[in-house]
CSV table of C-alpha atoms in Angstrom, one decimal:
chain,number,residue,atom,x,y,z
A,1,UNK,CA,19.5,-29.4,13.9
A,2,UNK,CA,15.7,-28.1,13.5
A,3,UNK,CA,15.6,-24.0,12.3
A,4,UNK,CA,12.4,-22.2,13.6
A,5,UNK,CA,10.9,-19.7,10.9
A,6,UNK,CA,9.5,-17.0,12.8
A,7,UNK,CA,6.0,-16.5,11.7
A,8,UNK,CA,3.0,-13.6,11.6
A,9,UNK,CA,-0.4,-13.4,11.5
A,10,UNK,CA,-2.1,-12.9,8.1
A,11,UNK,CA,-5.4,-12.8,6.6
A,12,UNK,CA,-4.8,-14.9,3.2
A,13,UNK,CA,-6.9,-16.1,0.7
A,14,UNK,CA,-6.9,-19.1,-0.9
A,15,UNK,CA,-9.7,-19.2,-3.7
A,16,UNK,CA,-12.5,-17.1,-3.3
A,17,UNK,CA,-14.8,-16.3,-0.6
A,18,UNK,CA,-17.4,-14.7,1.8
A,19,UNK,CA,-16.2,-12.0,4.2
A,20,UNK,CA,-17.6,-14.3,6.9
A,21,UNK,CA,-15.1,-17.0,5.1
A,22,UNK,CA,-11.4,-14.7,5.7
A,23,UNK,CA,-9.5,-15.9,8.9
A,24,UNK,CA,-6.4,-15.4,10.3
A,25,UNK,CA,-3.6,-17.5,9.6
A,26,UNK,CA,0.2,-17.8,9.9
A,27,UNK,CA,3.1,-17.4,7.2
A,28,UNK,CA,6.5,-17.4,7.8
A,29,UNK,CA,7.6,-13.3,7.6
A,30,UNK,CA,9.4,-12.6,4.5
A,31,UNK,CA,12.6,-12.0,3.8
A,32,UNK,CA,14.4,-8.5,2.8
A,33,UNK,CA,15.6,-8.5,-0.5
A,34,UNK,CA,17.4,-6.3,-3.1
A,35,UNK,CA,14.9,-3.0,-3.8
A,36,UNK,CA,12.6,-4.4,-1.4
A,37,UNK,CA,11.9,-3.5,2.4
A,38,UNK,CA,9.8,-4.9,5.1
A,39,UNK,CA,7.3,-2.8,6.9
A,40,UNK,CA,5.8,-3.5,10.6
A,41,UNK,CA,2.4,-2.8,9.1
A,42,UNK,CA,0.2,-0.3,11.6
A,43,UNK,CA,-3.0,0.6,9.3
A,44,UNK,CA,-4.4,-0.4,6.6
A,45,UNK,CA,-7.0,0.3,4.0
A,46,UNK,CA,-10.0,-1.9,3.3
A,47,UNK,CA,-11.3,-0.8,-1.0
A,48,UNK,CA,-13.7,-1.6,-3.0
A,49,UNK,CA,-11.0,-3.5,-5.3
A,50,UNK,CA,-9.7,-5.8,-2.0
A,51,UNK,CA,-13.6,-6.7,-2.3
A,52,UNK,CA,-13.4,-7.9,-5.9
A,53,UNK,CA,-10.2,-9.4,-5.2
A,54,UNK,CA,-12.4,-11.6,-2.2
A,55,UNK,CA,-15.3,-12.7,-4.4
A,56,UNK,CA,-13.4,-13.6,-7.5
A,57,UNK,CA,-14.1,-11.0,-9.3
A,58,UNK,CA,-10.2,-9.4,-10.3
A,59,UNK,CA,-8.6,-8.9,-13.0
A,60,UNK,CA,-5.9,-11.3,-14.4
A,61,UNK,CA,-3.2,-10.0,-12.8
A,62,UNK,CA,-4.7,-10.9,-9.3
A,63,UNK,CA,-3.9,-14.8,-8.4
A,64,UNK,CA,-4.8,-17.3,-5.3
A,65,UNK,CA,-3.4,-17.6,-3.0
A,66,UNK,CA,-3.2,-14.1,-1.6
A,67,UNK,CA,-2.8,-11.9,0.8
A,68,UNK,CA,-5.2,-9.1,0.4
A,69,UNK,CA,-4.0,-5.2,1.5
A,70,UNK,CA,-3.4,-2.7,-1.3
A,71,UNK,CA,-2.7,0.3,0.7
A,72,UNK,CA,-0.7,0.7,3.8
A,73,UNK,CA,1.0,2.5,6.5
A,74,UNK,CA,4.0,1.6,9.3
A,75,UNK,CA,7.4,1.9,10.0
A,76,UNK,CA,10.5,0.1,7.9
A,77,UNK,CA,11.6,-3.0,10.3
A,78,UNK,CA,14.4,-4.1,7.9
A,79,UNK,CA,16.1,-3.0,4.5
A,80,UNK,CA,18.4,-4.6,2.3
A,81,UNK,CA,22.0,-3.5,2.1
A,82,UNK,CA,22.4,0.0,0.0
A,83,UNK,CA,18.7,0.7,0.7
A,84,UNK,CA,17.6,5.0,0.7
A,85,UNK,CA,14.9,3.9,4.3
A,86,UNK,CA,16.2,3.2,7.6
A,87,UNK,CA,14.8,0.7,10.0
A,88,UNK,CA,12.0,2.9,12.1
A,89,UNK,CA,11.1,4.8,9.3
A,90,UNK,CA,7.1,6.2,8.9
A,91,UNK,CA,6.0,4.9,5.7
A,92,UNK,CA,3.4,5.0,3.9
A,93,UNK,CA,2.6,2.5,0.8
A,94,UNK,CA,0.2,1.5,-2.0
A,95,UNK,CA,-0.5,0.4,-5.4
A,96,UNK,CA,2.4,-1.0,-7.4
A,97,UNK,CA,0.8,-4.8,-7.8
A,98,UNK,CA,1.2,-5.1,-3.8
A,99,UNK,CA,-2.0,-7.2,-3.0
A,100,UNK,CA,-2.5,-8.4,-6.2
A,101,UNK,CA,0.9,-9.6,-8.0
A,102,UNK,CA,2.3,-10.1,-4.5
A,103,UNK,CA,1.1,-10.2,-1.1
A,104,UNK,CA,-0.1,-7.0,0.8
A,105,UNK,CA,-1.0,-5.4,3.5
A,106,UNK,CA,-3.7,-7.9,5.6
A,107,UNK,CA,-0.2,-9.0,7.2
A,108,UNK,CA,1.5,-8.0,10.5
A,109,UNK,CA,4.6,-7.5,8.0
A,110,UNK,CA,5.0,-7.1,4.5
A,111,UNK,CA,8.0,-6.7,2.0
A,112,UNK,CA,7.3,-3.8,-0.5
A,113,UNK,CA,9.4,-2.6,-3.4
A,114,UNK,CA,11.2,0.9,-2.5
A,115,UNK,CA,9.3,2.5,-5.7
A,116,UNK,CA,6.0,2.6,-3.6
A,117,UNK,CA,7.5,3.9,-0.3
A,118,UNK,CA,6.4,6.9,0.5
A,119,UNK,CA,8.6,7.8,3.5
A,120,UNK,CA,6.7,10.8,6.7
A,121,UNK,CA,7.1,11.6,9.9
A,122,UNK,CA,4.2,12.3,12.1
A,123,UNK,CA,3.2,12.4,15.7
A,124,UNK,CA,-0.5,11.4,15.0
A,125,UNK,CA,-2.3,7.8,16.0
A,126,UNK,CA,-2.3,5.3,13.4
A,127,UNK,CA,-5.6,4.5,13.1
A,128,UNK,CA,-5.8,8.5,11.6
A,129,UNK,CA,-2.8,7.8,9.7
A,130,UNK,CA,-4.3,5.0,8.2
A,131,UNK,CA,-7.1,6.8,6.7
A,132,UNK,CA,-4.4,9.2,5.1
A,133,UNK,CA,-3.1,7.7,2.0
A,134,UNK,CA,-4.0,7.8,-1.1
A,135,UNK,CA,-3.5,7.0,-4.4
A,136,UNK,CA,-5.1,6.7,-8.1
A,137,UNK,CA,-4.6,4.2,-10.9
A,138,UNK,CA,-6.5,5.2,-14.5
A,139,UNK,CA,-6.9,2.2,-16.2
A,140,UNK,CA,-7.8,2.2,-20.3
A,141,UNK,CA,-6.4,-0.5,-23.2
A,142,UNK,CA,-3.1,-1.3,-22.4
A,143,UNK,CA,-1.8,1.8,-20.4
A,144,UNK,CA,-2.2,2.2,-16.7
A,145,UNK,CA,-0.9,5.0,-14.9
A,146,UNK,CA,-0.7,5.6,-10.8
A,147,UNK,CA,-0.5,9.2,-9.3
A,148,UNK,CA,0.2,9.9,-6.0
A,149,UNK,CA,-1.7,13.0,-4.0
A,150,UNK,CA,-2.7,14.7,-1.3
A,151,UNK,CA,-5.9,15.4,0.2
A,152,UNK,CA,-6.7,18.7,-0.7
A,153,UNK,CA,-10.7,19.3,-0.3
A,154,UNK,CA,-13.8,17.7,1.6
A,155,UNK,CA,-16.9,18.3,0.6
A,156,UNK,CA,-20.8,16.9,1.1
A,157,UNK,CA,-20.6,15.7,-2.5
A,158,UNK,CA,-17.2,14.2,-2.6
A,159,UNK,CA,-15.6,12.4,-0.4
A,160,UNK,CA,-11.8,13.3,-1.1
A,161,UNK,CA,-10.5,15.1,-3.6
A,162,UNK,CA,-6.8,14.0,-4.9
A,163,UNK,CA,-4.6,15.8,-6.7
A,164,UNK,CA,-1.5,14.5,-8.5
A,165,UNK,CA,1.8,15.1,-6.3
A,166,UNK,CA,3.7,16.4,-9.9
A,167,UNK,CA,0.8,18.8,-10.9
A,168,UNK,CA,1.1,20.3,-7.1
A,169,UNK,CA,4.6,21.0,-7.6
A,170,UNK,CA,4.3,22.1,-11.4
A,171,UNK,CA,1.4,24.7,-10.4
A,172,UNK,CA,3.9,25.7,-7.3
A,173,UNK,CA,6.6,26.2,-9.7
A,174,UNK,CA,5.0,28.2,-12.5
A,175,UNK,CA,2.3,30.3,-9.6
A,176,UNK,CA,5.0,30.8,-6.2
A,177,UNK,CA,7.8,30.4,-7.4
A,178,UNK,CA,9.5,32.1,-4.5
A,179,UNK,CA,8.0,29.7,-1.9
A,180,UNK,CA,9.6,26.4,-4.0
A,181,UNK,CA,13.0,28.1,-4.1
């Protein structure tokens, strides 16, 4: 007896290309597994490195063939067993290798580790969720690091202005105490 694999649509990239060159294709949805959990993906981020990643131009940790998406928002559609998300979960996602050591978020699904989950509730549309997220990688000899923020600023000069989730709460802690307790 024949099993059907259910399928999505994806935008993957086999070598690389021209933006005029990325069409949609099909790929069997993946699987749950252990520390992992699929996302329904709503929004997602199109970045400067999702560019480099297109022409060729990535460092060696990106390979072919990929699914492009470094960034993303959605709500959980299944978890493994033992798992700290529920199915219909908000989340939000990004960084962690997801779009370059494994396949992102140019997908109508996408399995992500639970260490980049970043779990909200909100009542606004996607497509200003989308835009929400953000995140920072510092890059220098063989360290990288990856903070998490929140827009805190807009100005004509900058676009955002990110500041580290653990030095919000630090400066909450040492300068109002009272409202962290």
């Amino acid at each position: 007896m024949e099993t059907s694999v259910a399928l999505m649509d994806v935008i993957r990239l086999d070598g690389p290309c021209e933006i005029d060159e990325m069409t949609v294709s099909q790929l069997p949805i993946p699987q749950v597994k252990e520390g992992w959990l699929r996302v329904r993906v709503a929004a997602f981020g199109i970045n400067e490195s999702e560019s480099q990643s297109r022409r060729g131009l990535s460092d060696p940790d990106f390979t072919y063939p990929r699914v492009l998406g470094i960034e993303g928002v959605g709500v959980v559609d299944e978890v493994a067993p033992g798992s700290a998300f529920t199915p219909g979960q908000q989340v939000a996602f990004m960084m962690g290798g997801l779009g370059r050591e494994y396949d992102g978020s140019y997908a109508r699904y996408t399995l992500i580790p639970e260490r980049i989950v970043i779990p909200f509730t909100s009542d606004l549309d996607w497509a200003t969720i989308g835009a929400i997220p953000l995140g920072l990688e510092l890059r220098g000899g063989l360290e990288t690091q990856h903070y998490r923020g929140r827009i805190v600023g807009f100005s004509n000069r900058l676009n955002t202005l990110l500041v580290p989730e653990h030095f919000i709460q630090e400066m909450n802690r040492r300068l109002a105490p009272e409202a962290t307790a």
